[in-house]
mmCIF file of C-alpha atoms and ligand atoms in Angstrom:
data_model
loop_
_atom_site.group_PDB
_atom_site.id
_atom_site.type_symbol
_atom_site.label_atom_id
_atom_site.label_comp_id
_atom_site.label_asym_id
_atom_site.label_seq_id
_atom_site.Cartn_x
_atom_site.Cartn_y
_atom_site.Cartn_z
ATOM 1 C CA MET A 29 19.539 -13.885 -15.196
ATOM 2 C CA ALA A 30 18.392 -14.993 -18.659
ATOM 3 C CA LEU A 31 17.910 -11.933 -20.826
ATOM 4 C CA THR A 32 15.827 -11.915 -23.994
ATOM 5 C CA PRO A 33 16.516 -9.551 -26.886
ATOM 6 C CA SER A 34 15.184 -6.024 -26.624
ATOM 7 C CA THR A 35 11.771 -5.296 -28.078
ATOM 8 C CA ILE A 36 12.886 -1.779 -28.938
ATOM 9 C CA ALA A 37 13.376 -1.838 -32.669
ATOM 10 C CA CYS A 38 13.059 1.735 -33.870
ATOM 11 C CA PHE A 39 12.330 5.257 -32.737
ATOM 12 C CA PRO A 40 9.863 6.375 -31.588
ATOM 13 C CA PRO A 41 9.160 3.772 -28.957
ATOM 14 C CA ARG A 42 5.617 3.244 -27.750
ATOM 15 C CA VAL A 43 4.490 3.400 -24.137
ATOM 16 C CA THR A 44 1.016 2.431 -22.972
ATOM 17 C CA VAL A 45 -0.263 4.013 -19.775
ATOM 18 C CA VAL A 46 -3.259 2.141 -18.354
ATOM 19 C CA GLY A 47 -5.363 4.381 -16.141
ATOM 20 C CA SER A 48 -5.835 7.985 -17.224
ATOM 21 C CA GLY A 49 -6.300 9.376 -13.731
ATOM 22 C CA ASN A 50 -3.958 11.789 -12.001
ATOM 23 C CA VAL A 51 -0.753 9.756 -12.253
ATOM 24 C CA GLY A 52 -1.499 8.319 -15.691
ATOM 25 C CA SER A 53 -2.331 11.634 -17.357
ATOM 26 C CA ALA A 54 0.654 13.440 -15.779
ATOM 27 C CA LEU A 55 2.912 10.608 -16.918
ATOM 28 C CA ALA A 56 1.565 10.788 -20.478
ATOM 29 C CA GLN A 57 2.381 14.496 -20.519
ATOM 30 C CA ARG A 58 5.917 13.983 -19.197
ATOM 31 C CA LEU A 59 6.699 11.171 -21.643
ATOM 32 C CA ALA A 60 5.472 13.119 -24.648
ATOM 33 C CA GLU A 61 6.970 16.479 -23.695
ATOM 34 C CA LYS A 62 10.358 14.876 -23.058
ATOM 35 C CA ASN A 63 10.072 13.440 -26.555
ATOM 36 C CA LEU A 64 10.609 9.960 -25.144
ATOM 37 C CA ALA A 65 7.819 7.952 -26.736
ATOM 38 C CA ASP A 66 4.462 7.896 -28.434
ATOM 39 C CA VAL A 67 1.883 7.339 -25.723
ATOM 40 C CA VAL A 68 -1.306 5.277 -25.650
ATOM 41 C CA LEU A 69 -3.496 6.343 -22.744
ATOM 42 C CA LEU A 70 -6.144 3.745 -21.872
ATOM 43 C CA ASP A 71 -8.958 3.818 -19.338
ATOM 44 C CA VAL A 72 -12.282 2.065 -18.711
ATOM 45 C CA VAL A 73 -14.040 5.414 -18.591
ATOM 46 C CA GLU A 74 -15.234 6.257 -22.088
ATOM 47 C CA GLY A 75 -14.130 9.609 -23.444
ATOM 48 C CA ARG A 76 -11.674 10.569 -20.697
ATOM 49 C CA PRO A 77 -8.481 9.178 -22.256
ATOM 50 C CA GLN A 78 -9.593 10.384 -25.693
ATOM 51 C CA GLY A 79 -10.221 13.904 -24.351
ATOM 52 C CA LEU A 80 -6.916 14.030 -22.476
ATOM 53 C CA ALA A 81 -5.032 12.781 -25.522
ATOM 54 C CA LEU A 82 -6.594 15.444 -27.731
ATOM 55 C CA ASP A 83 -5.745 18.112 -25.171
ATOM 56 C CA LEU A 84 -2.119 16.916 -25.003
ATOM 57 C CA MET A 85 -1.916 16.781 -28.804
ATOM 58 C CA GLN A 86 -3.073 20.396 -28.989
ATOM 59 C CA ALA A 87 -0.128 21.431 -26.779
ATOM 60 C CA ARG A 88 2.433 19.868 -29.133
ATOM 61 C CA GLY A 89 3.053 22.953 -31.242
ATOM 62 C CA ILE A 90 3.672 25.028 -28.144
ATOM 63 C CA GLU A 91 5.795 22.417 -26.382
ATOM 64 C CA ARG A 92 7.629 21.715 -29.637
ATOM 65 C CA HIS A 93 7.430 17.947 -29.877
ATOM 66 C CA ASP A 94 5.974 15.522 -32.400
ATOM 67 C CA ARG A 95 5.027 12.571 -30.260
ATOM 68 C CA GLN A 96 1.612 11.004 -30.860
ATOM 69 C CA ILE A 97 -0.758 10.651 -27.911
ATOM 70 C CA ILE A 98 -3.687 8.288 -28.443
ATOM 71 C CA GLY A 99 -6.590 7.982 -26.011
ATOM 72 C CA THR A 100 -8.565 4.743 -26.064
ATOM 73 C CA ASN A 101 -10.704 2.158 -24.270
ATOM 74 C CA ASP A 102 -9.525 -0.640 -26.565
ATOM 75 C CA TYR A 103 -6.409 -2.743 -25.875
ATOM 76 C CA ALA A 104 -5.966 -3.384 -29.596
ATOM 77 C CA ASP A 105 -4.674 0.203 -29.794
ATOM 78 C CA THR A 106 -1.870 -0.642 -27.348
ATOM 79 C CA ALA A 107 -0.292 -3.232 -29.684
ATOM 80 C CA ASN A 108 3.500 -3.524 -29.707
ATOM 81 C CA SER A 109 4.148 -1.308 -26.724
ATOM 82 C CA ASP A 110 7.757 -1.336 -25.525
ATOM 83 C CA VAL A 111 6.643 -0.466 -22.007
ATOM 84 C CA VAL A 112 3.228 -0.782 -20.317
ATOM 85 C CA VAL A 113 2.692 1.258 -17.169
ATOM 86 C CA ILE A 114 -0.238 0.244 -14.942
ATOM 87 C CA THR A 115 -1.774 3.064 -12.901
ATOM 88 C CA ALA A 116 -5.340 1.709 -13.045
ATOM 89 C CA GLY A 117 -7.101 1.198 -9.761
ATOM 90 C CA LEU A 118 -9.256 2.674 -7.079
ATOM 91 C CA PRO A 119 -8.056 4.769 -4.159
ATOM 92 C CA ARG A 120 -8.760 3.648 -0.594
ATOM 93 C CA LYS A 121 -12.153 4.929 0.622
ATOM 94 C CA PRO A 122 -13.126 5.629 4.256
ATOM 95 C CA GLY A 123 -13.777 2.330 6.069
ATOM 96 C CA MET A 124 -11.865 0.284 3.499
ATOM 97 C CA SER A 125 -8.934 -1.756 4.770
ATOM 98 C CA ARG A 126 -5.668 -2.211 2.883
ATOM 99 C CA ASP A 127 -6.787 -5.810 2.352
ATOM 100 C CA ASP A 128 -10.073 -4.723 0.768
ATOM 101 C CA LEU A 129 -8.125 -2.442 -1.545
ATOM 102 C CA MET A 130 -5.698 -5.235 -2.329
ATOM 103 C CA LEU A 131 -8.522 -7.449 -3.594
ATOM 104 C CA ILE A 132 -10.280 -4.724 -5.567
ATOM 105 C CA ASN A 133 -7.135 -3.390 -7.224
ATOM 106 C CA GLY A 134 -5.755 -6.923 -7.534
ATOM 107 C CA LYS A 135 -8.683 -7.861 -9.794
ATOM 108 C CA ILE A 136 -8.217 -4.682 -11.845
ATOM 109 C CA VAL A 137 -4.435 -5.174 -12.248
ATOM 110 C CA LEU A 138 -4.922 -8.839 -13.130
ATOM 111 C CA GLU A 139 -7.431 -7.995 -15.854
ATOM 112 C CA VAL A 140 -5.298 -5.146 -17.201
ATOM 113 C CA THR A 141 -2.207 -7.360 -17.385
ATOM 114 C CA LYS A 142 -4.038 -10.184 -19.158
ATOM 115 C CA GLN A 143 -5.393 -7.822 -21.797
ATOM 116 C CA ALA A 144 -2.180 -5.842 -22.308
ATOM 117 C CA ILE A 145 0.068 -8.886 -22.703
ATOM 118 C CA VAL A 146 -2.059 -10.223 -25.574
ATOM 119 C CA HIS A 147 -1.175 -7.212 -27.697
ATOM 120 C CA SER A 148 2.413 -6.643 -26.429
ATOM 121 C CA PRO A 149 3.697 -10.136 -25.633
ATOM 122 C CA ASN A 150 7.296 -9.110 -24.939
ATOM 123 C CA THR A 151 6.730 -5.774 -23.246
ATOM 124 C CA ILE A 152 8.214 -4.446 -20.020
ATOM 125 C CA PHE A 153 5.664 -3.724 -17.276
ATOM 126 C CA ILE A 154 6.027 -0.992 -14.676
ATOM 127 C CA VAL A 155 3.350 -1.226 -11.997
ATOM 128 C CA VAL A 156 2.311 1.883 -10.059
ATOM 129 C CA THR A 157 -1.049 0.872 -8.564
ATOM 130 C CA ASN A 158 -1.219 0.304 -4.794
ATOM 131 C CA PRO A 159 -0.621 -1.802 -2.817
ATOM 132 C CA LEU A 160 2.479 -1.680 -4.967
ATOM 133 C CA ASP A 161 4.521 -4.746 -4.039
ATOM 134 C CA GLN A 162 1.496 -7.058 -4.255
ATOM 135 C CA MET A 163 0.227 -5.570 -7.532
ATOM 136 C CA THR A 164 3.670 -6.063 -9.094
ATOM 137 C CA HIS A 165 3.552 -9.718 -8.035
ATOM 138 C CA ILE A 166 0.158 -10.115 -9.744
ATOM 139 C CA THR A 167 1.405 -8.585 -12.984
ATOM 140 C CA TRP A 168 4.464 -10.808 -13.003
ATOM 141 C CA LYS A 169 2.402 -13.971 -12.508
ATOM 142 C CA ALA A 170 -0.428 -12.991 -14.860
ATOM 143 C CA SER A 171 1.911 -11.879 -17.654
ATOM 144 C CA GLY A 172 4.090 -14.990 -17.612
ATOM 145 C CA LEU A 173 7.081 -12.742 -18.381
ATOM 146 C CA PRO A 174 10.574 -13.229 -16.976
ATOM 147 C CA VAL A 175 11.126 -11.348 -13.702
ATOM 148 C CA HIS A 176 13.429 -8.760 -15.247
ATOM 149 C CA GLN A 177 10.548 -7.507 -17.423
ATOM 150 C CA VAL A 178 8.144 -6.754 -14.553
ATOM 151 C CA MET A 179 8.875 -4.152 -11.894
ATOM 152 C CA GLY A 180 7.167 -1.717 -9.545
ATOM 153 C CA MET A 181 7.657 2.008 -9.003
ATOM 154 C CA ALA A 182 7.929 3.142 -5.391
ATOM 155 C CA GLY A 183 11.578 3.420 -4.357
ATOM 156 C CA VAL A 184 12.315 6.241 -6.800
ATOM 157 C CA LEU A 185 9.445 8.238 -5.304
ATOM 158 C CA ASP A 186 10.304 7.438 -1.682
ATOM 159 C CA SER A 187 13.958 8.327 -2.357
ATOM 160 C CA ALA A 188 12.926 11.572 -4.072
ATOM 161 C CA ARG A 189 10.907 12.503 -1.003
ATOM 162 C CA PHE A 190 13.828 11.772 1.315
ATOM 163 C CA GLN A 191 16.130 13.726 -1.035
ATOM 164 C CA THR A 192 13.752 16.711 -0.878
ATOM 165 C CA PHE A 193 13.522 16.748 2.913
ATOM 166 C CA VAL A 194 17.319 16.466 3.278
ATOM 167 C CA ALA A 195 17.804 19.359 0.828
ATOM 168 C CA MET A 196 15.268 21.493 2.697
ATOM 169 C CA GLU A 197 16.922 20.747 6.032
ATOM 170 C CA LEU A 198 20.464 21.482 4.863
ATOM 171 C CA GLY A 199 19.565 24.396 2.588
ATOM 172 C CA VAL A 200 21.407 22.897 -0.374
ATOM 173 C CA SER A 201 20.432 22.052 -3.949
ATOM 174 C CA THR A 202 18.291 18.930 -4.281
ATOM 175 C CA SER A 203 20.426 17.974 -7.283
ATOM 176 C CA ASP A 204 23.471 17.539 -5.050
ATOM 177 C CA ILE A 205 21.720 14.920 -2.946
ATOM 178 C CA SER A 206 21.565 11.247 -3.713
ATOM 179 C CA ALA A 207 19.102 9.410 -1.446
ATOM 180 C CA THR A 208 18.449 5.696 -1.069
ATOM 181 C CA VAL A 209 15.230 4.139 0.230
ATOM 182 C CA LEU A 210 14.720 0.363 0.039
ATOM 183 C CA GLY A 211 11.964 -2.035 1.073
ATOM 184 C CA SER A 212 8.231 -2.209 0.562
ATOM 185 C CA HIS A 213 6.152 0.836 -0.324
ATOM 186 C CA GLY A 214 4.569 1.620 3.026
ATOM 187 C CA ASP A 215 5.245 2.314 6.666
ATOM 188 C CA LEU A 216 8.055 -0.267 6.697
ATOM 189 C CA MET A 217 10.100 1.300 3.894
ATOM 190 C CA VAL A 218 13.816 1.454 4.692
ATOM 191 C CA PRO A 219 15.516 4.848 4.174
ATOM 192 C CA LEU A 220 19.298 4.403 4.357
ATOM 193 C CA PRO A 221 21.070 7.500 5.800
ATOM 194 C CA ARG A 222 24.515 5.906 5.323
ATOM 195 C CA TYR A 223 23.837 5.697 1.592
ATOM 196 C CA THR A 224 22.251 9.150 1.417
ATOM 197 C CA THR A 225 24.894 11.663 0.448
ATOM 198 C CA VAL A 226 25.475 15.325 -0.319
ATOM 199 C CA ASN A 227 28.041 15.343 -3.103
ATOM 200 C CA GLY A 228 29.487 12.112 -1.742
ATOM 201 C CA ILE A 229 29.357 13.029 1.968
ATOM 202 C CA SER A 230 26.993 10.821 3.971
ATOM 203 C CA ILE A 231 24.275 12.763 5.802
ATOM 204 C CA THR A 232 25.305 10.912 8.965
ATOM 205 C CA GLU A 233 28.298 13.289 8.966
ATOM 206 C CA LEU A 234 26.171 16.376 8.380
ATOM 207 C CA MET A 235 23.176 15.967 10.691
ATOM 208 C CA ASP A 236 22.502 14.608 14.156
ATOM 209 C CA ALA A 237 20.623 11.337 14.601
ATOM 210 C CA ASP A 238 17.401 13.020 15.837
ATOM 211 C CA THR A 239 17.159 15.244 12.779
ATOM 212 C CA ILE A 240 17.753 12.285 10.464
ATOM 213 C CA GLU A 241 15.049 10.317 12.291
ATOM 214 C CA GLN A 242 12.566 13.184 11.813
ATOM 215 C CA LEU A 243 13.316 13.301 8.068
ATOM 216 C CA ILE A 244 12.914 9.526 7.816
ATOM 217 C CA ASP A 245 9.574 9.738 9.599
ATOM 218 C CA ARG A 246 8.368 12.469 7.242
ATOM 219 C CA THR A 247 9.502 10.366 4.261
ATOM 220 C CA ARG A 248 7.579 7.326 5.538
ATOM 221 C CA LYS A 249 4.457 9.481 5.871
ATOM 222 C CA GLY A 250 5.182 11.424 2.660
ATOM 223 C CA GLY A 251 2.150 10.149 0.750
ATOM 224 C CA ALA A 252 -0.250 10.590 3.672
ATOM 225 C CA GLU A 253 0.938 14.172 4.300
ATOM 226 C CA ILE A 254 -0.118 15.101 0.750
ATOM 227 C CA VAL A 255 -3.445 13.221 0.972
ATOM 228 C CA ASP A 256 -4.263 15.086 4.202
ATOM 229 C CA LEU A 257 -3.600 18.410 2.515
ATOM 230 C CA MET A 258 -5.421 17.626 -0.736
ATOM 231 C CA LYS A 259 -8.454 15.976 0.953
ATOM 232 C CA THR A 260 -9.376 14.161 -2.282
ATOM 233 C CA GLY A 261 -6.874 12.317 -4.458
ATOM 234 C CA SER A 262 -3.216 11.699 -3.789
ATOM 235 C CA ALA A 263 0.194 12.773 -5.053
ATOM 236 C CA PHE A 264 0.783 12.614 -8.777
ATOM 237 C CA TYR A 265 3.495 15.068 -9.871
ATOM 238 C CA ALA A 266 6.388 13.312 -8.112
ATOM 239 C CA PRO A 267 4.924 9.828 -8.780
ATOM 240 C CA SER A 268 4.696 10.572 -12.508
ATOM 241 C CA SER A 269 8.255 12.005 -12.526
ATOM 242 C CA SER A 270 9.485 8.892 -10.747
ATOM 243 C CA THR A 271 7.821 6.585 -13.257
ATOM 244 C CA CYS A 272 9.058 8.677 -16.174
ATOM 245 C CA VAL A 273 12.698 8.374 -15.084
ATOM 246 C CA MET A 274 12.328 4.574 -15.036
ATOM 247 C CA VAL A 275 10.769 4.530 -18.508
ATOM 248 C CA GLU A 276 13.526 6.822 -19.768
ATOM 249 C CA SER A 277 16.302 4.615 -18.407
ATOM 250 C CA ILE A 278 14.729 1.614 -20.153
ATOM 251 C CA LEU A 279 13.955 3.225 -23.510
ATOM 252 C CA LEU A 280 17.289 5.022 -23.811
ATOM 253 C CA ASN A 281 19.224 2.126 -22.255
ATOM 254 C CA LYS A 282 20.685 4.610 -19.778
ATOM 255 C CA CYS A 283 21.393 1.902 -17.196
ATOM 256 C CA ARG A 284 20.515 4.207 -14.294
ATOM 257 C CA ILE A 285 20.814 2.689 -10.834
ATOM 258 C CA LEU A 286 17.376 3.192 -9.310
ATOM 259 C CA PRO A 287 15.513 1.632 -6.403
ATOM 260 C CA VAL A 288 12.930 -0.600 -8.042
ATOM 261 C CA THR A 289 10.469 -3.197 -6.758
ATOM 262 C CA THR A 290 11.708 -6.530 -8.029
ATOM 263 C CA TYR A 291 11.371 -10.233 -7.320
ATOM 264 C CA LEU A 292 14.290 -11.247 -5.127
ATOM 265 C CA GLN A 293 15.800 -14.666 -5.587
ATOM 266 C CA GLY A 294 18.380 -14.880 -2.833
ATOM 267 C CA GLN A 295 19.751 -11.323 -2.927
ATOM 268 C CA TYR A 296 19.854 -9.686 0.507
ATOM 269 C CA GLY A 297 19.055 -13.119 1.953
ATOM 270 C CA LEU A 298 15.483 -12.814 0.621
ATOM 271 C CA ARG A 299 13.720 -15.160 -1.736
ATOM 272 C CA ASP A 300 10.396 -15.234 -3.631
ATOM 273 C CA VAL A 301 9.201 -11.807 -2.607
ATOM 274 C CA PHE A 302 8.760 -8.453 -4.357
ATOM 275 C CA VAL A 303 10.550 -5.641 -2.577
ATOM 276 C CA GLY A 304 12.435 -2.462 -3.485
ATOM 277 C CA VAL A 305 16.224 -2.639 -3.989
ATOM 278 C CA PRO A 306 18.681 -0.785 -6.263
ATOM 279 C CA CYS A 307 18.569 -2.101 -9.825
ATOM 280 C CA ARG A 308 20.280 -1.236 -13.099
ATOM 281 C CA LEU A 309 17.542 -0.352 -15.576
ATOM 282 C CA GLY A 310 18.300 -0.738 -19.270
ATOM 283 C CA CYS A 311 16.600 -1.758 -22.497
ATOM 284 C CA GLN A 312 16.003 -5.296 -21.260
ATOM 285 C CA GLY A 313 14.323 -4.099 -18.059
ATOM 286 C CA ILE A 314 16.097 -4.955 -14.823
ATOM 287 C CA GLU A 315 19.598 -5.706 -16.054
ATOM 288 C CA SER A 316 20.927 -6.523 -12.599
ATOM 289 C CA VAL A 317 20.188 -6.158 -8.889
ATOM 290 C CA LEU A 318 22.787 -4.340 -6.795
ATOM 291 C CA GLU A 319 23.531 -5.756 -3.370
ATOM 292 C CA LEU A 320 24.495 -3.025 -0.938
ATOM 293 C CA ASP A 321 26.573 -3.864 2.065
ATOM 294 C CA LEU A 322 24.036 -3.465 4.896
ATOM 295 C CA THR A 323 24.552 -3.283 8.649
ATOM 296 C CA GLU A 324 22.706 -5.807 10.786
ATOM 297 C CA ALA A 325 20.056 -3.224 11.684
ATOM 298 C CA GLU A 326 19.532 -2.197 8.038
ATOM 299 C CA GLN A 327 19.312 -5.844 6.968
ATOM 300 C CA LEU A 328 16.773 -6.547 9.720
ATOM 301 C CA ALA A 329 14.641 -3.569 8.660
ATOM 302 C CA LEU A 330 14.686 -4.793 5.039
ATOM 303 C CA HIS A 331 13.679 -8.293 6.120
ATOM 304 C CA GLN A 332 10.825 -6.938 8.259
ATOM 305 C CA SER A 333 9.637 -4.902 5.304
ATOM 306 C CA ALA A 334 9.755 -7.968 3.036
ATOM 307 C CA GLU A 335 8.010 -10.099 5.658
ATOM 308 C CA ALA A 336 5.027 -7.724 5.678
ATOM 309 C CA VAL A 337 4.702 -8.217 1.908
ATOM 310 C CA ARG A 338 5.127 -11.971 2.215
ATOM 311 C CA GLN A 339 2.288 -12.181 4.745
ATOM 312 C CA THR A 340 -0.145 -11.165 2.013
ATOM 313 C CA SER A 341 1.136 -13.628 -0.580
ATOM 314 C CA ASP A 342 -1.520 -16.278 0.249
ATOM 315 C CA ARG A 343 -4.264 -13.856 -0.675
ATOM 316 C CA ILE A 344 -2.446 -12.899 -3.863
ATOM 317 C CA GLU A 345 -2.034 -16.552 -4.847
ATOM 318 C CA ALA A 346 -5.743 -17.198 -4.060
ATOM 319 C CA LEU A 347 -6.736 -14.299 -6.278
ATOM 320 C CA LEU A 348 -4.542 -15.586 -9.097
ATOM 321 C CA ALA A 349 -5.875 -19.129 -8.694
ATOM 322 C CA SER A 350 -9.487 -17.979 -8.894
ATOM 323 C CA SER A 351 -8.960 -16.097 -12.139
HETATM 324 O O1 TXD B 18 4.492 5.146 -5.347
HETATM 325 C C1 TXD B 18 3.516 4.658 -5.875
HETATM 326 N N1 TXD B 18 3.572 3.446 -6.415
HETATM 327 C C2 TXD B 18 2.236 5.413 -5.951
HETATM 328 C C3 TXD B 18 1.052 4.657 -6.210
HETATM 329 C C4 TXD B 18 2.214 6.827 -5.994
HETATM 330 C C5 TXD B 18 1.054 7.493 -6.286
HETATM 331 C C6 TXD B 18 -0.191 6.801 -6.611
HETATM 332 N N2 TXD B 18 -0.178 5.411 -6.274
HETATM 333 C C7 TXD B 18 -1.276 4.586 -6.738
HETATM 334 O O2 TXD B 18 -1.397 4.667 -8.156
HETATM 335 C C8 TXD B 18 -2.636 4.997 -6.207
HETATM 336 O O3 TXD B 18 -2.830 4.513 -4.891
HETATM 337 C C9 TXD B 18 -3.535 4.310 -7.219
HETATM 338 O O4 TXD B 18 -3.639 2.922 -6.885
HETATM 339 C C10 TXD B 18 -2.759 4.423 -8.539
HETATM 340 C C11 TXD B 18 -3.253 5.533 -9.457
HETATM 341 O O5 TXD B 18 -3.274 6.746 -8.749
HETATM 342 P P1 TXD B 18 -4.081 8.007 -9.354
HETATM 343 O O6 TXD B 18 -3.886 9.124 -8.398
HETATM 344 O O7 TXD B 18 -3.740 8.192 -10.771
HETATM 345 O O8 TXD B 18 -5.586 7.468 -9.249
HETATM 346 P P2 TXD B 18 -6.854 7.979 -10.058
HETATM 347 O O9 TXD B 18 -6.713 9.429 -10.402
HETATM 348 O O10 TXD B 18 -8.040 7.534 -9.256
HETATM 349 O O11 TXD B 18 -6.799 7.179 -11.440
HETATM 350 C C12 TXD B 18 -7.015 5.818 -11.546
HETATM 351 C C13 TXD B 18 -7.590 5.566 -12.930
HETATM 352 C C14 TXD B 18 -8.981 6.172 -13.154
HETATM 353 O O12 TXD B 18 -8.974 7.011 -14.306
HETATM 354 C C15 TXD B 18 -9.884 4.945 -13.378
HETATM 355 O O13 TXD B 18 -10.949 5.177 -14.283
HETATM 356 C C16 TXD B 18 -8.868 3.959 -13.950
HETATM 357 O O14 TXD B 18 -7.714 4.167 -13.147
HETATM 358 N N3 TXD B 18 -9.300 2.577 -13.884
HETATM 359 C C17 TXD B 18 -9.063 1.704 -14.902
HETATM 360 N N4 TXD B 18 -8.418 1.868 -16.059
HETATM 361 C C18 TXD B 18 -8.356 0.789 -16.880
HETATM 362 N N5 TXD B 18 -8.876 -0.419 -16.557
HETATM 363 C C19 TXD B 18 -9.496 -0.614 -15.380
HETATM 364 N N6 TXD B 18 -10.010 -1.817 -15.087
HETATM 365 C C20 TXD B 18 -9.614 0.470 -14.496
HETATM 366 N N7 TXD B 18 -10.184 0.626 -13.269
HETATM 367 C C21 TXD B 18 -9.978 1.920 -12.914
#
């Protein structure tokens, strides 16, 4: 992989969060309160990002940090961002298919990327908007950046959900559990029990197959379970935590190994498709892709997951061509 020099020149780094809805505003708070970066919060809605930024600024003395939070509707204010996170989009409404949402959010993500890249030409993009794998593809193409500088957040969240359910089932600390979920962000995600461990012991040695299957099923439906409870809106605390840990690994060059949506070019026998796999995240973005040793069944599940993403690539290409 050809790596270009880091854009991170001096502290504090600057992170733009596009979309000041539930995920975007929670992420801005986490980034600032962890003292990780100055934050530019941008939205199309006038006043909302400015109001949220002022509110967050007024908490600084209490939270004891000095990060700047700027709210804006103008991309000029996002100039020289080290990382741009895209959370802008619309949620699915009753009667709307995933395809309808893909086109609506596809146009939004395309426009956001084109505007953001003008002011931060060597940034690193993290896409959060759904449908995740397809939106990440759009940002990669529209930005013209190398693949290691464009990635999607989903696997960290799906793994965190699996980790939580395993901890609840076993009655142990969540911190002692390391969970791995690969694949696309949706019903075909691929939780890997063999690579899910409690202090190094695989859960396949600690639970029976039926229990593991129930936890996997709950993980797959993790987002929907929260939507059903909340009635309006969807999860944002764990999604913003998940995005924050990716930003942190990049800005601090921590080189964490995290499941990230990336463009595969032969790894896992897959090519030219965005899908979630473990990656090493450092100051240049995706520093490398880790290839786990998968069983035939695990490999098949990953390929099926990737195939579902690939089936939509015509529509993504058509959208890009018409822009
Ligand atoms: O795991 C994951 N990747 C996800 C993805 C986890 C949780 C949420 N997931 C998706 O993220 C969700 O399905 C949505 O597509 C996005 C954002 O979720 P959020 O819950 O934050 O949605 P909101 O609260 O509706 O916020 C969206 C904001 C809102 O303020 C709009 O005004 C803004 O996006 N928006 C825009 N901002 C800038 N530019 C444009 N064009 C624009 N259009 C809408």
